[in-house]
């Protein structure tokens, strides 16, 4: 069956959760609350890492990048979701669809790499504490963060460019956003090249970083168990626990989304998973790091004016 190129469509219809009209208001309220908490929480984390000199360390540099990513990711899709949940015409223009697709791919890909970088940072801090300031100096940290961003943005550009060349046999996307897997389900025929690109990128950005994280935490656990001080062990576990929680939430959802067997009956599950790692995880990130980190709690108190801010170095 012959279809039209992606770029030939000027308007797309987002199916969203229209099959469950009674749930749309409930989803609107919860999505709005989660979005506001996401923006507030992540903005606060960025602000305190900039204003408090005690938090201008590699770990908080990476955490600030993670927070900025979460803001960009949710802002690309959630406002559209909120509007469509209250609207009978759930539409999005071509340019908006492309931007959503690219931003979700680029932010998600960058986060995969950044989480691996953060695991390496914890490995050096715990396993090589004396050499930590030398190994993880500011120049190296900026370079690692930059590599994460560049790699994520370039792989997203590659995937989006290939997706735009696929002929589509419709413009009704069974999703609440222009998620690439949902868009590709409209393809008139399977594209071996596109499938290979998606598979290679998924392997490079999901199992490989996940393997590096597991190796890093294997060494970390071995080192922590050798610490004689109970206080030292608890502090190390607390620092790493927040990062591990974020990793499990994010990678668990992403792996089940992009590396599961294809199924024509899994779209509703895909939407729930997308909400999990697209809305819930970004909201929980600052909460997880704040609740498990005394330094962040102290910085928040300073920001609120309970304690004067430390002077910047």
PDB file of C-alpha atoms in Angstrom:
ATOM      1  CA  UNK A   1       0.000   0.000   0.000  1.00  0.00           C
ATOM      2  CA  UNK A   2       1.405   3.345  -1.045  1.00  0.00           C
ATOM      3  CA  UNK A   3       1.516   6.098   1.584  1.00  0.00           C
ATOM      4  CA  UNK A   4       2.679   9.661   1.914  1.00  0.00           C
ATOM      5  CA  UNK A   5       6.039  10.751   3.256  1.00  0.00           C
ATOM      6  CA  UNK A   6       6.012  11.917   6.878  1.00  0.00           C
ATOM      7  CA  UNK A   7       6.731  15.486   5.742  1.00  0.00           C
ATOM      8  CA  UNK A   8       3.631  15.487   3.501  1.00  0.00           C
ATOM      9  CA  UNK A   9       1.316  15.532   6.518  1.00  0.00           C
ATOM     10  CA  UNK A  10       0.608  18.988   7.951  1.00  0.00           C
ATOM     11  CA  UNK A  11      -1.476  17.773  10.894  1.00  0.00           C
ATOM     12  CA  UNK A  12      -1.452  14.730  13.147  1.00  0.00           C
ATOM     13  CA  UNK A  13      -4.168  13.437  15.461  1.00  0.00           C
ATOM     14  CA  UNK A  14      -3.104  12.078  18.845  1.00  0.00           C
ATOM     15  CA  UNK A  15      -5.289   9.240  20.075  1.00  0.00           C
ATOM     16  CA  UNK A  16      -4.036   9.662  23.641  1.00  0.00           C
ATOM     17  CA  UNK A  17      -6.431   8.272  26.228  1.00  0.00           C
ATOM     18  CA  UNK A  18      -9.595   9.137  24.286  1.00  0.00           C
ATOM     19  CA  UNK A  19     -10.760   5.521  24.596  1.00  0.00           C
ATOM     20  CA  UNK A  20     -11.193   6.190  28.315  1.00  0.00           C
ATOM     21  CA  UNK A  21     -13.059   9.532  28.456  1.00  0.00           C
ATOM     22  CA  UNK A  22     -13.968   9.117  32.123  1.00  0.00           C
ATOM     23  CA  UNK A  23     -10.307   8.889  33.044  1.00  0.00           C
ATOM     24  CA  UNK A  24      -9.192  11.954  31.105  1.00  0.00           C
ATOM     25  CA  UNK A  25     -10.071  14.471  33.817  1.00  0.00           C
ATOM     26  CA  UNK A  26      -8.335  12.342  36.448  1.00  0.00           C
ATOM     27  CA  UNK A  27      -5.279  12.009  34.198  1.00  0.00           C
ATOM     28  CA  UNK A  28      -5.326  15.759  33.587  1.00  0.00           C
ATOM     29  CA  UNK A  29      -5.250  16.559  37.305  1.00  0.00           C
ATOM     30  CA  UNK A  30      -2.497  14.050  38.074  1.00  0.00           C
ATOM     31  CA  UNK A  31      -0.419  15.020  35.021  1.00  0.00           C
ATOM     32  CA  UNK A  32      -0.722  18.717  35.854  1.00  0.00           C
ATOM     33  CA  UNK A  33       0.307  18.165  39.476  1.00  0.00           C
ATOM     34  CA  UNK A  34       3.244  15.949  38.471  1.00  0.00           C
ATOM     35  CA  UNK A  35       4.364  18.467  35.846  1.00  0.00           C
ATOM     36  CA  UNK A  36       4.287  21.364  38.320  1.00  0.00           C
ATOM     37  CA  UNK A  37       6.210  19.317  40.904  1.00  0.00           C
ATOM     38  CA  UNK A  38       8.722  18.337  38.193  1.00  0.00           C
ATOM     39  CA  UNK A  39       9.348  21.945  37.157  1.00  0.00           C
ATOM     40  CA  UNK A  40       9.527  23.200  40.758  1.00  0.00           C
ATOM     41  CA  UNK A  41      11.699  20.366  42.066  1.00  0.00           C
ATOM     42  CA  UNK A  42      14.197  20.303  39.214  1.00  0.00           C
ATOM     43  CA  UNK A  43      14.411  24.104  39.013  1.00  0.00           C
ATOM     44  CA  UNK A  44      15.153  24.198  42.746  1.00  0.00           C
ATOM     45  CA  UNK A  45      17.929  21.621  42.352  1.00  0.00           C
ATOM     46  CA  UNK A  46      19.512  23.627  39.539  1.00  0.00           C
ATOM     47  CA  UNK A  47      19.230  26.838  41.549  1.00  0.00           C
ATOM     48  CA  UNK A  48      20.829  25.479  44.707  1.00  0.00           C
ATOM     49  CA  UNK A  49      23.713  23.858  42.803  1.00  0.00           C
ATOM     50  CA  UNK A  50      24.454  27.247  41.236  1.00  0.00           C
ATOM     51  CA  UNK A  51      24.044  29.361  44.376  1.00  0.00           C
ATOM     52  CA  UNK A  52      25.638  27.143  47.021  1.00  0.00           C
ATOM     53  CA  UNK A  53      29.408  26.806  46.647  1.00  0.00           C
ATOM     54  CA  UNK A  54      29.403  23.577  48.683  1.00  0.00           C
ATOM     55  CA  UNK A  55      27.404  21.897  45.912  1.00  0.00           C
ATOM     56  CA  UNK A  56      29.671  22.970  43.058  1.00  0.00           C
ATOM     57  CA  UNK A  57      31.162  19.491  42.815  1.00  0.00           C
ATOM     58  CA  UNK A  58      31.147  16.919  39.973  1.00  0.00           C
ATOM     59  CA  UNK A  59      28.171  14.998  41.369  1.00  0.00           C
ATOM     60  CA  UNK A  60      25.996  18.102  41.523  1.00  0.00           C
ATOM     61  CA  UNK A  61      27.203  19.322  38.131  1.00  0.00           C
ATOM     62  CA  UNK A  62      25.864  16.098  36.645  1.00  0.00           C
ATOM     63  CA  UNK A  63      22.729  16.291  38.784  1.00  0.00           C
ATOM     64  CA  UNK A  64      22.083  19.827  37.498  1.00  0.00           C
ATOM     65  CA  UNK A  65      22.346  18.536  33.932  1.00  0.00           C
ATOM     66  CA  UNK A  66      19.929  15.725  34.789  1.00  0.00           C
ATOM     67  CA  UNK A  67      17.428  18.209  36.211  1.00  0.00           C
ATOM     68  CA  UNK A  68      17.662  20.445  33.140  1.00  0.00           C
ATOM     69  CA  UNK A  69      17.066  17.389  30.932  1.00  0.00           C
ATOM     70  CA  UNK A  70      13.970  16.440  32.901  1.00  0.00           C
ATOM     71  CA  UNK A  71      12.542  19.950  32.520  1.00  0.00           C
ATOM     72  CA  UNK A  72      13.129  19.929  28.748  1.00  0.00           C
ATOM     73  CA  UNK A  73      11.742  16.418  28.321  1.00  0.00           C
ATOM     74  CA  UNK A  74       8.515  16.992  30.209  1.00  0.00           C
ATOM     75  CA  UNK A  75       7.975  20.453  28.711  1.00  0.00           C
ATOM     76  CA  UNK A  76       8.139  18.976  25.214  1.00  0.00           C
ATOM     77  CA  UNK A  77       5.213  16.606  25.740  1.00  0.00           C
ATOM     78  CA  UNK A  78       3.199  17.278  28.898  1.00  0.00           C
ATOM     79  CA  UNK A  79       1.685  20.670  27.897  1.00  0.00           C
ATOM     80  CA  UNK A  80       0.347  19.032  24.711  1.00  0.00           C
ATOM     81  CA  UNK A  81      -1.002  16.123  26.754  1.00  0.00           C
ATOM     82  CA  UNK A  82      -2.752  18.507  29.161  1.00  0.00           C
ATOM     83  CA  UNK A  83      -4.400  20.456  26.334  1.00  0.00           C
ATOM     84  CA  UNK A  84      -5.517  17.311  24.525  1.00  0.00           C
ATOM     85  CA  UNK A  85      -6.964  15.744  27.671  1.00  0.00           C
ATOM     86  CA  UNK A  86      -9.438  18.640  27.808  1.00  0.00           C
ATOM     87  CA  UNK A  87      -9.990  18.956  24.071  1.00  0.00           C
ATOM     88  CA  UNK A  88     -12.185  16.962  21.706  1.00  0.00           C
ATOM     89  CA  UNK A  89      -9.760  17.617  18.824  1.00  0.00           C
ATOM     90  CA  UNK A  90      -6.456  16.137  19.881  1.00  0.00           C
ATOM     91  CA  UNK A  91      -4.207  17.476  17.161  1.00  0.00           C
ATOM     92  CA  UNK A  92      -0.620  18.597  16.702  1.00  0.00           C
ATOM     93  CA  UNK A  93       0.983  20.349  13.731  1.00  0.00           C
ATOM     94  CA  UNK A  94       3.816  18.768  11.744  1.00  0.00           C
ATOM     95  CA  UNK A  95       6.588  20.948  13.211  1.00  0.00           C
ATOM     96  CA  UNK A  96       5.344  20.354  16.751  1.00  0.00           C
ATOM     97  CA  UNK A  97       5.319  16.611  16.149  1.00  0.00           C
ATOM     98  CA  UNK A  98       8.900  16.650  14.858  1.00  0.00           C
ATOM     99  CA  UNK A  99      10.084  18.754  17.812  1.00  0.00           C
ATOM    100  CA  UNK A 100       8.393  16.399  20.277  1.00  0.00           C
ATOM    101  CA  UNK A 101       9.945  13.357  18.636  1.00  0.00           C
ATOM    102  CA  UNK A 102      13.428  14.880  18.550  1.00  0.00           C
ATOM    103  CA  UNK A 103      13.370  16.264  22.096  1.00  0.00           C
ATOM    104  CA  UNK A 104      12.075  13.042  23.643  1.00  0.00           C
ATOM    105  CA  UNK A 105      14.754  11.031  21.834  1.00  0.00           C
ATOM    106  CA  UNK A 106      17.596  13.455  22.536  1.00  0.00           C
ATOM    107  CA  UNK A 107      16.769  13.995  26.220  1.00  0.00           C
ATOM    108  CA  UNK A 108      16.178  10.293  26.798  1.00  0.00           C
ATOM    109  CA  UNK A 109      19.395   9.286  25.019  1.00  0.00           C
ATOM    110  CA  UNK A 110      21.423  11.904  26.862  1.00  0.00           C
ATOM    111  CA  UNK A 111      20.054  10.744  30.200  1.00  0.00           C
ATOM    112  CA  UNK A 112      21.086   7.147  29.482  1.00  0.00           C
ATOM    113  CA  UNK A 113      24.696   8.242  29.003  1.00  0.00           C
ATOM    114  CA  UNK A 114      24.648  10.742  31.861  1.00  0.00           C
ATOM    115  CA  UNK A 115      23.458   8.116  34.350  1.00  0.00           C
ATOM    116  CA  UNK A 116      26.448   5.971  33.360  1.00  0.00           C
ATOM    117  CA  UNK A 117      28.743   8.983  33.818  1.00  0.00           C
ATOM    118  CA  UNK A 118      27.262   9.589  37.271  1.00  0.00           C
ATOM    119  CA  UNK A 119      27.900   5.952  38.188  1.00  0.00           C
ATOM    120  CA  UNK A 120      31.543   6.338  37.139  1.00  0.00           C
ATOM    121  CA  UNK A 121      31.762   9.506  39.248  1.00  0.00           C
ATOM    122  CA  UNK A 122      30.535   7.569  42.313  1.00  0.00           C
ATOM    123  CA  UNK A 123      32.992   4.763  41.514  1.00  0.00           C
ATOM    124  CA  UNK A 124      35.954   7.159  41.511  1.00  0.00           C
ATOM    125  CA  UNK A 125      34.719   8.980  44.637  1.00  0.00           C
ATOM    126  CA  UNK A 126      34.374   5.778  46.677  1.00  0.00           C
ATOM    127  CA  UNK A 127      37.029   3.494  45.204  1.00  0.00           C
ATOM    128  CA  UNK A 128      39.736   6.131  44.575  1.00  0.00           C
ATOM    129  CA  UNK A 129      38.928   8.958  47.031  1.00  0.00           C
ATOM    130  CA  UNK A 130      42.484  10.329  47.216  1.00  0.00           C
ATOM    131  CA  UNK A 131      42.746  10.678  43.441  1.00  0.00           C
ATOM    132  CA  UNK A 132      39.144  11.864  42.999  1.00  0.00           C
ATOM    133  CA  UNK A 133      39.937  15.635  42.748  1.00  0.00           C
ATOM    134  CA  UNK A 134      42.560  14.890  40.082  1.00  0.00           C
ATOM    135  CA  UNK A 135      40.573  12.358  38.027  1.00  0.00           C
ATOM    136  CA  UNK A 136      37.261  14.211  38.199  1.00  0.00           C
ATOM    137  CA  UNK A 137      38.526  17.777  37.794  1.00  0.00           C
ATOM    138  CA  UNK A 138      36.149  20.395  36.426  1.00  0.00           C
ATOM    139  CA  UNK A 139      37.491  20.229  32.881  1.00  0.00           C
ATOM    140  CA  UNK A 140      36.989  16.454  32.730  1.00  0.00           C
ATOM    141  CA  UNK A 141      33.473  16.744  34.189  1.00  0.00           C
ATOM    142  CA  UNK A 142      32.456  19.408  31.652  1.00  0.00           C
ATOM    143  CA  UNK A 143      33.852  17.250  28.846  1.00  0.00           C
ATOM    144  CA  UNK A 144      31.933  14.186  30.079  1.00  0.00           C
ATOM    145  CA  UNK A 145      28.691  16.147  30.357  1.00  0.00           C
ATOM    146  CA  UNK A 146      29.265  17.633  26.893  1.00  0.00           C
ATOM    147  CA  UNK A 147      29.892  14.193  25.378  1.00  0.00           C
ATOM    148  CA  UNK A 148      26.618  13.002  26.922  1.00  0.00           C
ATOM    149  CA  UNK A 149      24.692  15.877  25.360  1.00  0.00           C
ATOM    150  CA  UNK A 150      26.369  15.671  21.952  1.00  0.00           C
ATOM    151  CA  UNK A 151      25.948  11.898  21.700  1.00  0.00           C
ATOM    152  CA  UNK A 152      22.298  12.045  22.757  1.00  0.00           C
ATOM    153  CA  UNK A 153      21.452  14.899  20.385  1.00  0.00           C
ATOM    154  CA  UNK A 154      23.262  13.346  17.400  1.00  0.00           C
ATOM    155  CA  UNK A 155      21.685   9.898  17.811  1.00  0.00           C
ATOM    156  CA  UNK A 156      18.270  11.559  18.153  1.00  0.00           C
ATOM    157  CA  UNK A 157      18.942  13.581  14.992  1.00  0.00           C
ATOM    158  CA  UNK A 158      19.848  10.372  13.155  1.00  0.00           C
ATOM    159  CA  UNK A 159      16.700   8.550  14.275  1.00  0.00           C
ATOM    160  CA  UNK A 160      14.420  11.519  13.581  1.00  0.00           C
ATOM    161  CA  UNK A 161      15.930  12.085  10.106  1.00  0.00           C
ATOM    162  CA  UNK A 162      15.337   8.451   9.135  1.00  0.00           C
ATOM    163  CA  UNK A 163      11.809   8.514  10.580  1.00  0.00           C
ATOM    164  CA  UNK A 164      10.926  11.548   8.443  1.00  0.00           C
ATOM    165  CA  UNK A 165      11.689   9.533   5.295  1.00  0.00           C
ATOM    166  CA  UNK A 166       9.237   6.737   6.139  1.00  0.00           C
ATOM    167  CA  UNK A 167       5.970   6.716   4.090  1.00  0.00           C
ATOM    168  CA  UNK A 168       2.957   6.785   6.428  1.00  0.00           C
ATOM    169  CA  UNK A 169      -0.470   5.354   5.672  1.00  0.00           C
ATOM    170  CA  UNK A 170      -2.275   7.643   8.109  1.00  0.00           C
ATOM    171  CA  UNK A 171      -1.889  10.544  10.492  1.00  0.00           C
ATOM    172  CA  UNK A 172      -3.659   9.217  13.599  1.00  0.00           C
ATOM    173  CA  UNK A 173      -0.997   8.433  16.223  1.00  0.00           C
ATOM    174  CA  UNK A 174      -2.122   6.015  18.928  1.00  0.00           C
ATOM    175  CA  UNK A 175      -0.257   7.842  21.686  1.00  0.00           C
ATOM    176  CA  UNK A 176      -0.440  11.070  23.688  1.00  0.00           C
ATOM    177  CA  UNK A 177       2.740  12.394  22.090  1.00  0.00           C
ATOM    178  CA  UNK A 178       4.710  11.954  18.846  1.00  0.00           C
ATOM    179  CA  UNK A 179       6.717   9.083  20.299  1.00  0.00           C
ATOM    180  CA  UNK A 180       8.834   7.529  17.548  1.00  0.00           C
ATOM    181  CA  UNK A 181       7.652   3.940  18.060  1.00  0.00           C
ATOM    182  CA  UNK A 182       4.016   5.040  17.859  1.00  0.00           C
ATOM    183  CA  UNK A 183       4.709   7.065  14.703  1.00  0.00           C
ATOM    184  CA  UNK A 184       6.538   4.152  13.045  1.00  0.00           C
ATOM    185  CA  UNK A 185       3.464   1.972  13.558  1.00  0.00           C
ATOM    186  CA  UNK A 186       1.822   4.127  10.870  1.00  0.00           C
ATOM    187  CA  UNK A 187       4.443   3.077   8.318  1.00  0.00           C
ATOM    188  CA  UNK A 188       2.991   1.478   5.198  1.00  0.00           C
ATOM    189  CA  UNK A 189       5.807  -1.056   5.107  1.00  0.00           C
ATOM    190  CA  UNK A 190       8.652  -2.070   7.352  1.00  0.00           C
ATOM    191  CA  UNK A 191      12.002  -0.406   6.717  1.00  0.00           C
ATOM    192  CA  UNK A 192      14.995  -2.651   7.353  1.00  0.00           C
ATOM    193  CA  UNK A 193      17.314   0.356   7.517  1.00  0.00           C
ATOM    194  CA  UNK A 194      15.114   2.147  10.078  1.00  0.00           C
ATOM    195  CA  UNK A 195      14.775  -1.037  12.132  1.00  0.00           C
ATOM    196  CA  UNK A 196      18.560  -1.474  12.140  1.00  0.00           C
ATOM    197  CA  UNK A 197      19.136   2.151  13.162  1.00  0.00           C
ATOM    198  CA  UNK A 198      16.650   1.853  16.033  1.00  0.00           C
ATOM    199  CA  UNK A 199      18.155  -1.457  17.175  1.00  0.00           C
ATOM    200  CA  UNK A 200      21.779  -0.257  17.074  1.00  0.00           C
ATOM    201  CA  UNK A 201      20.988   3.021  18.860  1.00  0.00           C
ATOM    202  CA  UNK A 202      18.889   1.211  21.476  1.00  0.00           C
ATOM    203  CA  UNK A 203      21.705  -1.255  22.194  1.00  0.00           C
ATOM    204  CA  UNK A 204      24.322   1.508  22.370  1.00  0.00           C
ATOM    205  CA  UNK A 205      22.230   3.665  24.709  1.00  0.00           C
ATOM    206  CA  UNK A 206      20.498   1.093  26.920  1.00  0.00           C
ATOM    207  CA  UNK A 207      22.263  -2.247  27.606  1.00  0.00           C
ATOM    208  CA  UNK A 208      25.816  -0.900  27.232  1.00  0.00           C
ATOM    209  CA  UNK A 209      25.447   2.047  29.683  1.00  0.00           C
ATOM    210  CA  UNK A 210      23.476  -0.270  31.973  1.00  0.00           C
ATOM    211  CA  UNK A 211      26.361  -2.762  31.902  1.00  0.00           C
ATOM    212  CA  UNK A 212      28.857  -0.003  32.744  1.00  0.00           C
ATOM    213  CA  UNK A 213      26.653   1.084  35.649  1.00  0.00           C
ATOM    214  CA  UNK A 214      26.485  -2.495  36.974  1.00  0.00           C
ATOM    215  CA  UNK A 215      30.280  -2.871  36.729  1.00  0.00           C
ATOM    216  CA  UNK A 216      30.803   0.466  38.522  1.00  0.00           C
ATOM    217  CA  UNK A 217      28.460  -0.509  41.334  1.00  0.00           C
ATOM    218  CA  UNK A 218      30.042  -3.940  41.590  1.00  0.00           C
ATOM    219  CA  UNK A 219      33.346  -2.259  42.459  1.00  0.00           C
ATOM    220  CA  UNK A 220      31.558   0.254  44.683  1.00  0.00           C
ATOM    221  CA  UNK A 221      29.783  -2.463  46.680  1.00  0.00           C
ATOM    222  CA  UNK A 222      33.028  -4.372  47.119  1.00  0.00           C
ATOM    223  CA  UNK A 223      34.739  -1.225  48.435  1.00  0.00           C
ATOM    224  CA  UNK A 224      31.871  -0.256  50.741  1.00  0.00           C
ATOM    225  CA  UNK A 225      31.822  -3.697  52.369  1.00  0.00           C
ATOM    226  CA  UNK A 226      35.493  -3.256  53.251  1.00  0.00           C
ATOM    227  CA  UNK A 227      34.859   0.038  55.077  1.00  0.00           C
ATOM    228  CA  UNK A 228      35.281  -0.605  58.795  1.00  0.00           C
ATOM    229  CA  UNK A 229      33.326   2.442  59.957  1.00  0.00           C
ATOM    230  CA  UNK A 230      29.563   1.951  60.147  1.00  0.00           C
ATOM    231  CA  UNK A 231      29.044   5.678  59.608  1.00  0.00           C
ATOM    232  CA  UNK A 232      31.258   5.574  56.517  1.00  0.00           C
ATOM    233  CA  UNK A 233      29.343   2.632  55.064  1.00  0.00           C
ATOM    234  CA  UNK A 234      25.987   4.281  55.705  1.00  0.00           C
ATOM    235  CA  UNK A 235      27.135   7.517  54.068  1.00  0.00           C
ATOM    236  CA  UNK A 236      28.407   5.657  50.999  1.00  0.00           C
ATOM    237  CA  UNK A 237      25.214   3.610  50.718  1.00  0.00           C
ATOM    238  CA  UNK A 238      23.091   6.748  51.092  1.00  0.00           C
ATOM    239  CA  UNK A 239      24.993   8.610  48.375  1.00  0.00           C
ATOM    240  CA  UNK A 240      24.803   5.720  45.925  1.00  0.00           C
ATOM    241  CA  UNK A 241      21.270   4.684  46.877  1.00  0.00           C
ATOM    242  CA  UNK A 242      19.696   7.789  45.352  1.00  0.00           C
ATOM    243  CA  UNK A 243      21.480   7.283  42.049  1.00  0.00           C
ATOM    244  CA  UNK A 244      20.640   3.565  41.951  1.00  0.00           C
ATOM    245  CA  UNK A 245      16.957   4.303  42.580  1.00  0.00           C
ATOM    246  CA  UNK A 246      16.876   6.715  39.629  1.00  0.00           C
ATOM    247  CA  UNK A 247      18.734   4.195  37.432  1.00  0.00           C
ATOM    248  CA  UNK A 248      16.300   1.374  38.239  1.00  0.00           C
ATOM    249  CA  UNK A 249      13.235   3.558  37.593  1.00  0.00           C
ATOM    250  CA  UNK A 250      14.541   5.011  34.343  1.00  0.00           C
ATOM    251  CA  UNK A 251      16.225   1.990  32.788  1.00  0.00           C
ATOM    252  CA  UNK A 252      13.455  -0.362  33.859  1.00  0.00           C
ATOM    253  CA  UNK A 253      10.886   1.685  31.953  1.00  0.00           C
ATOM    254  CA  UNK A 254      13.144   2.418  28.961  1.00  0.00           C
ATOM    255  CA  UNK A 255      14.272  -1.210  28.499  1.00  0.00           C
ATOM    256  CA  UNK A 256      10.700  -2.488  28.606  1.00  0.00           C
ATOM    257  CA  UNK A 257       9.738   0.157  26.039  1.00  0.00           C
ATOM    258  CA  UNK A 258      12.464  -0.050  23.427  1.00  0.00           C
ATOM    259  CA  UNK A 259      13.844  -3.594  23.705  1.00  0.00           C
ATOM    260  CA  UNK A 260      10.655  -5.603  24.180  1.00  0.00           C
ATOM    261  CA  UNK A 261       9.240  -7.844  21.426  1.00  0.00           C
ATOM    262  CA  UNK A 262       6.931  -5.911  19.110  1.00  0.00           C
ATOM    263  CA  UNK A 263       3.232  -6.535  19.701  1.00  0.00           C
ATOM    264  CA  UNK A 264       0.195  -5.000  18.053  1.00  0.00           C
ATOM    265  CA  UNK A 265      -1.732  -5.187  21.337  1.00  0.00           C
ATOM    266  CA  UNK A 266       0.798  -3.423  23.534  1.00  0.00           C
ATOM    267  CA  UNK A 267       0.071   0.226  22.709  1.00  0.00           C
ATOM    268  CA  UNK A 268      -1.968   0.935  25.848  1.00  0.00           C
ATOM    269  CA  UNK A 269       0.841  -0.534  27.954  1.00  0.00           C
ATOM    270  CA  UNK A 270       3.330   1.619  26.009  1.00  0.00           C
ATOM    271  CA  UNK A 271       1.358   4.725  26.958  1.00  0.00           C
ATOM    272  CA  UNK A 272       1.477   3.823  30.645  1.00  0.00           C
ATOM    273  CA  UNK A 273       5.222   3.125  30.430  1.00  0.00           C
ATOM    274  CA  UNK A 274       5.715   6.462  28.639  1.00  0.00           C
ATOM    275  CA  UNK A 275       3.923   8.234  31.469  1.00  0.00           C
ATOM    276  CA  UNK A 276       6.139   6.369  33.942  1.00  0.00           C
ATOM    277  CA  UNK A 277       9.479   7.454  32.528  1.00  0.00           C
ATOM    278  CA  UNK A 278       8.217  10.639  30.896  1.00  0.00           C
ATOM    279  CA  UNK A 279       6.331  12.187  33.816  1.00  0.00           C
ATOM    280  CA  UNK A 280       6.731  10.185  37.007  1.00  0.00           C
ATOM    281  CA  UNK A 281      10.499   9.605  36.855  1.00  0.00           C
ATOM    282  CA  UNK A 282      11.422  13.284  36.212  1.00  0.00           C
ATOM    283  CA  UNK A 283       9.151  14.245  39.106  1.00  0.00           C
ATOM    284  CA  UNK A 284      10.721  11.708  41.466  1.00  0.00           C
ATOM    285  CA  UNK A 285      14.361  12.498  40.605  1.00  0.00           C
ATOM    286  CA  UNK A 286      14.682  15.695  42.697  1.00  0.00           C
ATOM    287  CA  UNK A 287      12.580  14.172  45.483  1.00  0.00           C
ATOM    288  CA  UNK A 288      14.797  11.071  45.654  1.00  0.00           C
ATOM    289  CA  UNK A 289      18.020  13.075  45.697  1.00  0.00           C
ATOM    290  CA  UNK A 290      16.660  15.590  48.218  1.00  0.00           C
ATOM    291  CA  UNK A 291      15.268  13.075  50.702  1.00  0.00           C
ATOM    292  CA  UNK A 292      18.436  10.959  50.713  1.00  0.00           C
ATOM    293  CA  UNK A 293      20.990  13.751  50.723  1.00  0.00           C
ATOM    294  CA  UNK A 294      21.785  15.919  53.741  1.00  0.00           C
ATOM    295  CA  UNK A 295      23.791  18.369  51.618  1.00  0.00           C
ATOM    296  CA  UNK A 296      20.786  19.077  49.408  1.00  0.00           C
ATOM    297  CA  UNK A 297      18.506  19.503  52.438  1.00  0.00           C
ATOM    298  CA  UNK A 298      20.957  21.973  53.970  1.00  0.00           C
ATOM    299  CA  UNK A 299      21.250  23.877  50.693  1.00  0.00           C
ATOM    300  CA  UNK A 300      17.459  24.138  50.459  1.00  0.00           C
ATOM    301  CA  UNK A 301      17.372  25.584  53.990  1.00  0.00           C
ATOM    302  CA  UNK A 302      19.966  28.143  52.936  1.00  0.00           C
ATOM    303  CA  UNK A 303      17.961  28.983  49.833  1.00  0.00           C
ATOM    304  CA  UNK A 304      14.869  29.544  51.943  1.00  0.00           C
ATOM    305  CA  UNK A 305      16.823  31.980  54.088  1.00  0.00           C
ATOM    306  CA  UNK A 306      17.056  29.879  57.258  1.00  0.00           C
ATOM    307  CA  UNK A 307      20.856  29.905  57.012  1.00  0.00           C
ATOM    308  CA  UNK A 308      22.922  32.463  55.078  1.00  0.00           C
ATOM    309  CA  UNK A 309      24.257  31.193  51.770  1.00  0.00           C
ATOM    310  CA  UNK A 310      27.901  30.256  51.707  1.00  0.00           C
ATOM    311  CA  UNK A 311      29.989  32.664  49.640  1.00  0.00           C
ATOM    312  CA  UNK A 312      30.892  31.484  46.155  1.00  0.00           C
ATOM    313  CA  UNK A 313      34.467  30.509  45.521  1.00  0.00           C
TER     314      UNK A 313
END
